[in-house]
PDB file of C-alpha atoms in Angstrom:
ATOM      1  CA  MET E   1     114.455 108.633  73.238  1.00 42.00           C
ATOM      2  CA  THR E   2     115.938 112.097  73.425  1.00 42.00           C
ATOM      3  CA  THR E   3     119.353 112.245  75.034  1.00 44.00           C
ATOM      4  CA  PRO E   4     120.709 115.112  77.137  1.00 45.00           C
ATOM      5  CA  ASP E   5     123.275 116.011  74.460  1.00 46.00           C
ATOM      6  CA  ASP E   6     120.660 116.970  71.874  1.00 49.00           C
ATOM      7  CA  ALA E   7     117.811 117.808  74.244  1.00 52.00           C
ATOM      8  CA  VAL E   8     116.974 121.491  74.448  1.00 52.00           C
ATOM      9  CA  PRO E   9     113.879 123.211  75.755  1.00 54.00           C
ATOM     10  CA  PRO E  10     111.531 123.903  72.819  1.00 51.00           C
ATOM     11  CA  PRO E  11     110.262 127.413  72.144  1.00 53.00           C
ATOM     12  CA  ILE E  12     107.022 128.269  73.930  1.00 52.00           C
ATOM     13  CA  GLN E  13     104.084 127.812  71.610  1.00 52.00           C
ATOM     14  CA  ARG E  14     102.164 130.976  70.824  1.00 51.00           C
ATOM     15  CA  GLY E  15      98.826 130.916  72.585  1.00 57.00           C
ATOM     16  CA  ALA E  16      99.933 128.280  75.098  1.00 63.00           C
ATOM     17  CA  ARG E  17      97.626 128.211  78.109  1.00 80.00           C
ATOM     18  CA  TYR E  18      98.624 128.660  81.714  1.00 88.00           C
ATOM     19  CA  ALA E  19      99.493 125.585  83.733  1.00 92.00           C
ATOM     20  CA  ILE E  20     100.007 127.562  86.956  1.00 93.00           C
ATOM     21  CA  LYS E  21      99.230 131.146  87.883  1.00 93.00           C
ATOM     22  CA  SER E  22      99.898 132.736  91.272  1.00 94.00           C
ATOM     23  CA  ASP E  23      99.083 136.282  92.338  1.00 95.00           C
ATOM     24  CA  ASP E  24     100.621 138.004  95.370  1.00 96.00           C
ATOM     25  CA  LEU E  25     101.276 134.623  96.965  1.00 95.00           C
ATOM     26  CA  GLY E  26     102.324 134.542 100.601  1.00 96.00           C
ATOM     27  CA  VAL E  27     102.957 131.827 103.189  1.00 95.00           C
ATOM     28  CA  GLN E  28     103.256 132.807 106.833  1.00 94.00           C
ATOM     29  CA  TYR E  29     104.314 130.589 109.718  1.00 89.00           C
ATOM     30  CA  ASP E  30     103.515 131.178 113.381  1.00 81.00           C
ATOM     31  CA  LEU E  31     106.683 130.574 115.395  1.00 73.00           C
ATOM     32  CA  ARG E  32     105.166 131.122 118.833  1.00 67.00           C
ATOM     33  CA  PHE E  33     104.782 127.429 119.582  1.00 54.00           C
ATOM     34  CA  THR E  34     108.200 125.970 118.953  1.00 51.00           C
ATOM     35  CA  ARG E  35     109.763 123.442 121.302  1.00 50.00           C
ATOM     36  CA  LYS E  36     111.913 126.166 122.825  1.00 49.00           C
ATOM     37  CA  THR E  37     108.982 128.477 123.577  1.00 46.00           C
ATOM     38  CA  LYS E  38     108.031 128.708 127.245  1.00 46.00           C
ATOM     39  CA  LEU E  39     104.346 128.572 128.130  1.00 48.00           C
ATOM     40  CA  SER E  40     104.337 131.905 129.991  1.00 51.00           C
ATOM     41  CA  ARG E  41     106.012 133.602 127.045  1.00 49.00           C
ATOM     42  CA  SER E  42     103.571 131.962 124.619  1.00 48.00           C
ATOM     43  CA  VAL E  43     100.521 133.221 126.495  1.00 52.00           C
ATOM     44  CA  GLY E  44     101.930 136.724 126.659  1.00 52.00           C
ATOM     45  CA  GLN E  45     102.673 136.766 122.956  1.00 53.00           C
ATOM     46  CA  MET E  46      99.261 135.333 122.120  1.00 52.00           C
ATOM     47  CA  LEU E  47      97.677 138.236 123.955  1.00 55.00           C
ATOM     48  CA  GLY E  48     100.014 140.723 122.346  1.00 54.00           C
ATOM     49  CA  ARG E  49     100.102 139.093 118.891  1.00 52.00           C
ATOM     50  CA  SER E  50     103.800 139.846 118.603  1.00 53.00           C
ATOM     51  CA  ALA E  51     104.716 140.462 114.979  1.00 52.00           C
ATOM     52  CA  ARG E  52     108.227 139.179 115.690  1.00 59.00           C
ATOM     53  CA  GLU E  53     106.858 135.648 115.940  1.00 74.00           C
ATOM     54  CA  GLN E  54     105.333 135.743 112.464  1.00 84.00           C
ATOM     55  CA  PHE E  55     107.658 134.515 109.725  1.00 89.00           C
ATOM     56  CA  TRP E  56     106.908 134.946 106.040  1.00 94.00           C
ATOM     57  CA  ALA E  57     108.425 132.034 104.128  1.00 94.00           C
ATOM     58  CA  LEU E  58     107.033 133.559 100.912  1.00 96.00           C
ATOM     59  CA  ARG E  59     105.656 137.035 100.245  1.00 95.00           C
ATOM     60  CA  HIS E  60     104.255 138.815  97.180  1.00 95.00           C
ATOM     61  CA  VAL E  61     105.191 136.058  94.719  1.00 96.00           C
ATOM     62  CA  SER E  62     103.374 136.344  91.402  1.00 95.00           C
ATOM     63  CA  MET E  63     104.295 133.956  88.603  1.00 92.00           C
ATOM     64  CA  ARG E  64     103.005 132.357  85.422  1.00 91.00           C
ATOM     65  CA  LEU E  65     103.903 128.905  84.102  1.00 91.00           C
ATOM     66  CA  LEU E  66     102.847 127.890  80.614  1.00 90.00           C
ATOM     67  CA  HIS E  67     102.334 124.399  79.265  1.00 88.00           C
ATOM     68  CA  GLY E  68     105.486 123.562  77.349  1.00 86.00           C
ATOM     69  CA  GLU E  69     107.690 125.503  79.739  1.00 89.00           C
ATOM     70  CA  SER E  70     110.524 124.293  81.965  1.00 91.00           C
ATOM     71  CA  LEU E  71     110.884 126.715  84.879  1.00 94.00           C
ATOM     72  CA  ALA E  72     113.850 126.687  87.251  1.00 95.00           C
ATOM     73  CA  VAL E  73     113.483 128.087  90.770  1.00 96.00           C
ATOM     74  CA  ILE E  74     116.840 129.052  92.262  1.00 96.00           C
ATOM     75  CA  GLY E  75     118.109 130.898  95.315  1.00 96.00           C
ATOM     76  CA  PRO E  76     120.119 130.393  98.503  1.00 95.00           C
ATOM     77  CA  ASN E  77     119.197 127.830 101.141  1.00 91.00           C
ATOM     78  CA  GLY E  78     116.186 128.948 103.153  1.00 91.00           C
ATOM     79  CA  ALA E  79     114.943 131.302 100.443  1.00 94.00           C
ATOM     80  CA  GLY E  80     111.493 129.683 100.211  1.00 94.00           C
ATOM     81  CA  LYS E  81     111.969 127.586  97.071  1.00 94.00           C
ATOM     82  CA  SER E  82     110.701 124.313  98.529  1.00 90.00           C
ATOM     83  CA  THR E  83     107.805 126.129 100.209  1.00 93.00           C
ATOM     84  CA  LEU E  84     106.759 127.459  96.799  1.00 94.00           C
ATOM     85  CA  LEU E  85     106.761 123.948  95.336  1.00 92.00           C
ATOM     86  CA  GLN E  86     104.673 122.650  98.228  1.00 91.00           C
ATOM     87  CA  VAL E  87     102.106 125.386  97.619  1.00 93.00           C
ATOM     88  CA  LEU E  88     101.959 124.526  93.917  1.00 92.00           C
ATOM     89  CA  ALA E  89     101.520 120.853  94.835  1.00 88.00           C
ATOM     90  CA  GLY E  90      98.620 121.692  97.151  1.00 88.00           C
ATOM     91  CA  ILE E  91     100.472 120.507 100.258  1.00 87.00           C
ATOM     92  CA  ILE E  92     100.575 123.967 101.840  1.00 90.00           C
ATOM     93  CA  ARG E  93      97.685 126.426 101.688  1.00 93.00           C
ATOM     94  CA  PRO E  94      98.807 130.020 101.070  1.00 94.00           C
ATOM     95  CA  SER E  95      98.229 132.574 103.808  1.00 95.00           C
ATOM     96  CA  GLU E  96      97.467 135.271 101.248  1.00 96.00           C
ATOM     97  CA  GLY E  97      97.114 135.626  97.511  1.00 96.00           C
ATOM     98  CA  SER E  98      95.893 132.957  95.117  1.00 94.00           C
ATOM     99  CA  VAL E  99      97.137 129.996  93.096  1.00 94.00           C
ATOM    100  CA  GLU E 100      95.455 128.450  90.063  1.00 93.00           C
ATOM    101  CA  VAL E 101      96.617 125.079  88.761  1.00 91.00           C
ATOM    102  CA  HIS E 102      95.337 123.692  85.464  1.00 90.00           C
ATOM    103  CA  GLY E 103      96.190 120.058  84.873  1.00 88.00           C
ATOM    104  CA  HIS E 104      97.231 116.903  86.699  1.00 87.00           C
ATOM    105  CA  VAL E 105     100.179 117.532  89.035  1.00 88.00           C
ATOM    106  CA  SER E 106     102.826 114.964  89.875  1.00 85.00           C
ATOM    107  CA  GLY E 107     105.906 115.649  91.887  1.00 80.00           C
ATOM    108  CA  LEU E 108     108.901 114.440  93.822  1.00 75.00           C
ATOM    109  CA  LEU E 109     109.404 117.071  96.496  1.00 75.00           C
ATOM    110  CA  THR E 110     111.503 115.123  99.005  1.00 64.00           C
ATOM    111  CA  LEU E 111     113.088 111.702  98.756  1.00 55.00           C
ATOM    112  CA  GLY E 112     111.070 110.334 101.655  1.00 58.00           C
ATOM    113  CA  ALA E 113     107.696 111.805 100.765  1.00 63.00           C
ATOM    114  CA  GLY E 114     104.996 109.146 100.544  1.00 70.00           C
ATOM    115  CA  PHE E 115     107.411 106.287 101.159  1.00 85.00           C
ATOM    116  CA  ASP E 116     107.307 103.639 103.881  1.00 90.00           C
ATOM    117  CA  LYS E 117     110.845 102.562 104.763  1.00 91.00           C
ATOM    118  CA  GLU E 118     109.652  99.178 106.041  1.00 94.00           C
ATOM    119  CA  LEU E 119     108.026  98.262 102.714  1.00 95.00           C
ATOM    120  CA  SER E 120     109.813  97.011  99.622  1.00 96.00           C
ATOM    121  CA  GLY E 121     110.400  99.158  96.567  1.00 95.00           C
ATOM    122  CA  ARG E 122     107.658  97.244  94.763  1.00 95.00           C
ATOM    123  CA  ASP E 123     105.145  97.920  97.537  1.00 95.00           C
ATOM    124  CA  ASN E 124     106.181 101.564  97.680  1.00 93.00           C
ATOM    125  CA  ILE E 125     105.347 101.894  94.000  1.00 94.00           C
ATOM    126  CA  LEU E 126     101.805 100.757  94.795  1.00 92.00           C
ATOM    127  CA  LEU E 127     101.724 103.175  97.725  1.00 90.00           C
ATOM    128  CA  GLY E 128     103.025 105.991  95.560  1.00 87.00           C
ATOM    129  CA  GLY E 129     100.355 105.333  92.965  1.00 86.00           C
ATOM    130  CA  ALA E 130      97.709 105.695  95.654  1.00 84.00           C
ATOM    131  CA  PHE E 131      99.219 109.037  96.723  1.00 80.00           C
ATOM    132  CA  LEU E 132      99.031 110.191  93.101  1.00 78.00           C
ATOM    133  CA  GLY E 133      95.354 109.264  92.993  1.00 78.00           C
ATOM    134  CA  LEU E 134      95.777 106.344  90.596  1.00 82.00           C
ATOM    135  CA  ASP E 135      93.402 103.426  90.566  1.00 86.00           C
ATOM    136  CA  ASP E 136      95.059 100.296  91.924  1.00 89.00           C
ATOM    137  CA  ALA E 137      94.573  98.499  88.607  1.00 92.00           C
ATOM    138  CA  VAL E 138      96.333 101.336  86.749  1.00 91.00           C
ATOM    139  CA  THR E 139      99.277 101.239  89.155  1.00 91.00           C
ATOM    140  CA  HIS E 140      99.623  97.483  88.693  1.00 93.00           C
ATOM    141  CA  GLN E 141      99.592  98.032  84.935  1.00 94.00           C
ATOM    142  CA  LEU E 142     102.376 100.621  85.234  1.00 94.00           C
ATOM    143  CA  LEU E 143     104.376  98.543  87.714  1.00 95.00           C
ATOM    144  CA  PRO E 144     106.667  96.712  85.205  1.00 95.00           C
ATOM    145  CA  SER E 145     107.648  99.910  83.379  1.00 94.00           C
ATOM    146  CA  ILE E 146     108.330 101.750  86.652  1.00 94.00           C
ATOM    147  CA  ILE E 147     110.523  98.901  87.899  1.00 95.00           C
ATOM    148  CA  GLU E 148     112.406  98.819  84.609  1.00 94.00           C
ATOM    149  CA  TYR E 149     112.963 102.585  84.610  1.00 91.00           C
ATOM    150  CA  ALA E 150     114.169 102.684  88.230  1.00 91.00           C
ATOM    151  CA  GLU E 151     116.930 100.133  87.469  1.00 90.00           C
ATOM    152  CA  LEU E 152     117.093  98.820  91.033  1.00 93.00           C
ATOM    153  CA  GLY E 153     117.568  95.168  90.137  1.00 92.00           C
ATOM    154  CA  GLU E 154     116.920  92.753  92.999  1.00 93.00           C
ATOM    155  CA  PHE E 155     116.655  95.675  95.424  1.00 96.00           C
ATOM    156  CA  ILE E 156     113.125  96.297  94.157  1.00 96.00           C
ATOM    157  CA  ASP E 157     111.983  93.627  96.635  1.00 96.00           C
ATOM    158  CA  ALA E 158     114.208  94.831  99.493  1.00 97.00           C
ATOM    159  CA  PRO E 159     112.934  97.170 102.249  1.00 96.00           C
ATOM    160  CA  LEU E 160     113.295 100.844 101.425  1.00 94.00           C
ATOM    161  CA  LYS E 161     115.365 101.360 104.598  1.00 94.00           C
ATOM    162  CA  THR E 162     118.204  99.495 102.857  1.00 95.00           C
ATOM    163  CA  TYR E 163     118.233 101.974  99.945  1.00 93.00           C
ATOM    164  CA  SER E 164     120.781 104.724  99.465  1.00 89.00           C
ATOM    165  CA  SER E 165     119.537 108.260  98.752  1.00 82.00           C
ATOM    166  CA  GLY E 166     120.349 107.712  95.090  1.00 84.00           C
ATOM    167  CA  MET E 167     118.244 104.556  94.966  1.00 89.00           C
ATOM    168  CA  ARG E 168     115.319 106.337  96.615  1.00 88.00           C
ATOM    169  CA  ALA E 169     115.672 109.105  94.041  1.00 84.00           C
ATOM    170  CA  ARG E 170     115.530 106.546  91.215  1.00 87.00           C
ATOM    171  CA  LEU E 171     112.373 105.018  92.627  1.00 90.00           C
ATOM    172  CA  GLY E 172     110.673 108.324  93.382  1.00 87.00           C
ATOM    173  CA  PHE E 173     111.479 109.810  89.992  1.00 87.00           C
ATOM    174  CA  ALA E 174     110.258 106.693  88.196  1.00 89.00           C
ATOM    175  CA  ILE E 175     106.936 106.872  90.063  1.00 88.00           C
ATOM    176  CA  ALA E 176     106.467 110.627  89.649  1.00 85.00           C
ATOM    177  CA  THR E 177     107.054 110.580  85.880  1.00 85.00           C
ATOM    178  CA  SER E 178     105.217 107.339  85.105  1.00 85.00           C
ATOM    179  CA  VAL E 179     101.772 108.957  85.088  1.00 79.00           C
ATOM    180  CA  ASP E 180     102.496 111.355  82.193  1.00 79.00           C
ATOM    181  CA  PRO E 181     101.687 114.428  84.298  1.00 83.00           C
ATOM    182  CA  ASP E 182     100.511 117.759  82.919  1.00 89.00           C
ATOM    183  CA  ILE E 183     102.668 119.505  85.534  1.00 91.00           C
ATOM    184  CA  LEU E 184     105.805 117.967  87.062  1.00 89.00           C
ATOM    185  CA  LEU E 185     107.309 119.405  90.256  1.00 90.00           C
ATOM    186  CA  LEU E 186     110.853 118.384  91.220  1.00 87.00           C
ATOM    187  CA  ASP E 187     112.816 119.509  94.264  1.00 86.00           C
ATOM    188  CA  GLU E 188     116.572 118.974  93.933  1.00 78.00           C
ATOM    189  CA  VAL E 189     116.173 115.330  92.940  1.00 69.00           C
ATOM    190  CA  LEU E 190     118.199 115.464  89.726  1.00 67.00           C
ATOM    191  CA  ALA E 191     121.355 116.081  91.769  1.00 67.00           C
ATOM    192  CA  THR E 192     120.974 112.713  93.488  1.00 63.00           C
ATOM    193  CA  GLY E 193     122.137 109.380  92.139  1.00 64.00           C
ATOM    194  CA  ASP E 194     124.832 108.351  89.699  1.00 74.00           C
ATOM    195  CA  ALA E 195     125.732 110.227  86.519  1.00 79.00           C
ATOM    196  CA  SER E 196     123.962 107.733  84.258  1.00 82.00           C
ATOM    197  CA  PHE E 197     120.615 108.080  86.000  1.00 82.00           C
ATOM    198  CA  ARG E 198     120.936 111.870  86.283  1.00 79.00           C
ATOM    199  CA  ALA E 199     121.375 112.014  82.509  1.00 83.00           C
ATOM    200  CA  LYS E 200     118.423 109.692  82.018  1.00 85.00           C
ATOM    201  CA  SER E 201     116.186 111.728  84.317  1.00 82.00           C
ATOM    202  CA  LYS E 202     117.144 114.990  82.638  1.00 81.00           C
ATOM    203  CA  ALA E 203     116.244 113.495  79.254  1.00 85.00           C
ATOM    204  CA  ARG E 204     112.858 112.447  80.663  1.00 85.00           C
ATOM    205  CA  VAL E 205     112.179 115.993  81.908  1.00 83.00           C
ATOM    206  CA  ILE E 206     112.947 117.368  78.440  1.00 82.00           C
ATOM    207  CA  GLU E 207     110.582 114.819  76.869  1.00 85.00           C
ATOM    208  CA  ILE E 208     107.817 116.003  79.185  1.00 84.00           C
ATOM    209  CA  VAL E 209     108.416 119.631  78.229  1.00 82.00           C
ATOM    210  CA  GLN E 210     108.540 118.799  74.520  1.00 81.00           C
ATOM    211  CA  ALA E 211     105.152 117.114  74.903  1.00 84.00           C
ATOM    212  CA  ALA E 212     103.755 120.561  75.869  1.00 75.00           C
ATOM    213  CA  LYS E 213     103.646 119.719  79.556  1.00 88.00           C
ATOM    214  CA  ALA E 214     105.014 121.997  82.299  1.00 90.00           C
ATOM    215  CA  VAL E 215     107.924 121.444  84.681  1.00 91.00           C
ATOM    216  CA  VAL E 216     108.980 123.370  87.790  1.00 93.00           C
ATOM    217  CA  LEU E 217     112.415 122.441  89.069  1.00 91.00           C
ATOM    218  CA  VAL E 218     114.123 123.596  92.269  1.00 92.00           C
ATOM    219  CA  THR E 219     117.845 123.059  91.845  1.00 90.00           C
ATOM    220  CA  HIS E 220     121.340 124.225  92.736  1.00 89.00           C
ATOM    221  CA  ASP E 221     122.660 122.858  89.417  1.00 88.00           C
ATOM    222  CA  MET E 222     123.188 126.066  87.446  1.00 93.00           C
ATOM    223  CA  ALA E 223     124.356 124.192  84.343  1.00 89.00           C
ATOM    224  CA  TRP E 224     120.992 122.399  84.226  1.00 86.00           C
ATOM    225  CA  VAL E 225     119.193 125.740  84.567  1.00 92.00           C
ATOM    226  CA  THR E 226     121.008 127.423  81.697  1.00 92.00           C
ATOM    227  CA  GLU E 227     120.999 124.419  79.363  1.00 86.00           C
ATOM    228  CA  TYR E 228     117.565 122.877  79.844  1.00 85.00           C
ATOM    229  CA  CYS E 229     115.155 125.546  81.125  1.00 91.00           C
ATOM    230  CA  ASN E 230     113.122 128.115  79.219  1.00 90.00           C
ATOM    231  CA  ARG E 231     112.889 130.493  82.173  1.00 93.00           C
ATOM    232  CA  ALA E 232     114.122 130.935  85.725  1.00 96.00           C
ATOM    233  CA  LEU E 233     113.008 132.572  88.975  1.00 96.00           C
ATOM    234  CA  LEU E 234     115.379 133.854  91.654  1.00 97.00           C
ATOM    235  CA  ILE E 235     113.914 133.839  95.154  1.00 97.00           C
ATOM    236  CA  GLU E 236     115.659 135.380  98.153  1.00 97.00           C
ATOM    237  CA  LYS E 237     114.258 135.690 101.674  1.00 95.00           C
ATOM    238  CA  GLY E 238     110.850 134.574 100.451  1.00 95.00           C
ATOM    239  CA  GLN E 239     110.504 137.192  97.723  1.00 96.00           C
ATOM    240  CA  LEU E 240     110.835 137.092  93.965  1.00 96.00           C
ATOM    241  CA  VAL E 241     113.987 139.007  93.044  1.00 96.00           C
ATOM    242  CA  MET E 242     114.161 138.340  89.295  1.00 96.00           C
ATOM    243  CA  GLU E 243     112.546 136.247  86.593  1.00 95.00           C
ATOM    244  CA  GLY E 244     113.441 135.805  82.968  1.00 94.00           C
ATOM    245  CA  ASP E 245     116.226 134.387  80.826  1.00 95.00           C
ATOM    246  CA  PRO E 246     117.942 131.542  82.718  1.00 96.00           C
ATOM    247  CA  ALA E 247     121.469 132.750  82.006  1.00 96.00           C
ATOM    248  CA  GLU E 248     120.703 136.259  83.261  1.00 97.00           C
ATOM    249  CA  VAL E 249     118.953 134.985  86.400  1.00 97.00           C
ATOM    250  CA  VAL E 250     121.809 132.578  87.144  1.00 97.00           C
ATOM    251  CA  ALA E 251     124.366 135.391  86.709  1.00 97.00           C
ATOM    252  CA  LEU E 252     122.536 137.571  89.248  1.00 97.00           C
ATOM    253  CA  HIS E 253     122.226 134.650  91.678  1.00 97.00           C
ATOM    254  CA  GLN E 254     125.941 133.908  91.469  1.00 96.00           C
ATOM    255  CA  GLU E 255     126.743 137.599  91.938  1.00 96.00           C
ATOM    256  CA  HIS E 256     124.598 137.725  95.078  1.00 95.00           C
ATOM    257  CA  MET E 257     126.078 134.490  96.433  1.00 94.00           C
ATOM    258  CA  GLU E 258     129.618 135.771  95.928  1.00 94.00           C
ATOM    259  CA  ALA E 259     128.769 139.067  97.630  1.00 93.00           C
ATOM    260  CA  ALA E 260     127.243 137.190 100.571  1.00 90.00           C
ATOM    261  CA  ARG E 261     130.322 134.979 100.869  1.00 89.00           C
ATOM    262  CA  ALA E 262     132.614 138.009 100.813  1.00 89.00           C
ATOM    263  CA  ALA E 263     130.528 139.671 103.525  1.00 87.00           C
ATOM    264  CA  ARG E 264     130.747 136.554 105.729  1.00 83.00           C
ATOM    265  CA  LEU E 265     134.524 136.422 105.308  1.00 86.00           C
ATOM    266  CA  ALA E 266     134.859 140.104 106.155  1.00 83.00           C
ATOM    267  CA  ALA E 267     132.701 139.686 109.272  1.00 82.00           C
ATOM    268  CA  ALA E 268     134.662 136.606 110.324  1.00 77.00           C
ATOM    269  CA  GLU E 269     138.000 138.359 109.932  1.00 77.00           C
ATOM    270  CA  ALA E 270     136.703 141.383 111.845  1.00 79.00           C
ATOM    271  CA  GLY E 271     135.706 139.028 114.663  1.00 74.00           C
ATOM    272  CA  GLY E 272     139.110 137.354 114.751  1.00 72.00           C
ATOM    273  CA  MET E 273     138.069 134.068 113.088  1.00 70.00           C
ATOM    274  CA  ASP E 274     140.546 132.247 110.866  1.00 66.00           C
ATOM    275  CA  PRO E 275     139.445 132.978 107.235  1.00 61.00           C
ATOM    276  CA  ARG E 276     140.115 129.353 106.300  1.00 62.00           C
ATOM    277  CA  ILE E 277     137.428 128.272 108.768  1.00 61.00           C
ATOM    278  CA  ALA E 278     134.996 130.955 107.601  1.00 56.00           C
ATOM    279  CA  ARG E 279     135.305 129.812 103.979  1.00 58.00           C
ATOM    280  CA  THR E 280     133.913 126.394 104.889  1.00 56.00           C
ATOM    281  CA  ARG E 281     130.682 127.864 106.312  1.00 57.00           C
TER     282      ARG E 281
END
């Protein structure tokens, strides 16, 4: 098995076909009916179709993902990264634009997705297989290898509600990667769990890429982006700011984050807030 120390993303094969293609992708949410919205205000805004109540989580995002490519999606919290992954997974339908996906998609988008906290880890594997569209017989055949990979020991027969976030990440990652997917979508899961399993999961992602499969990874781990990805996207406020070489995209992201932090400190000081408190926000 490839280890993280010698695992590097392979060069993209000439003539590789698209795994995912999106054109002018947009996702809009209607905020008129939140819990805090009063009925009288809602009716008035329905009649007026107030543009202020329309929020674009993503807008004008065009991207290409090739088989054999490991793509990192980075950006500040609330930028729209997770929304993009949910669109690619078919969970969210875009409000505008188009998405084409070629191949079997597997993903671990949130630690609780598809899990039942009252069921054991073993039973959740069977449930997860059903969510991935696997025949029950196939899931039972994969069960021993998934249990072995997750390394949960006797906890595999304990209710999921007794699991730590790291244990849930182990189980979810083992399920998501057991089906040998053509396209693997991961949302910040490699940052969860102990160092040994993080290294093991990173090695598994590299194996998938080296097998000419495609990976999209949302992460705040910039070292992972620069060391193990072929390409990166920077998304801010729902829009694609930059795509290209991971190191260059990471450098721009860090520059923007530092500028934003400096602006917050300046605003806090101007408002009389203790800078030490502002730095923690």
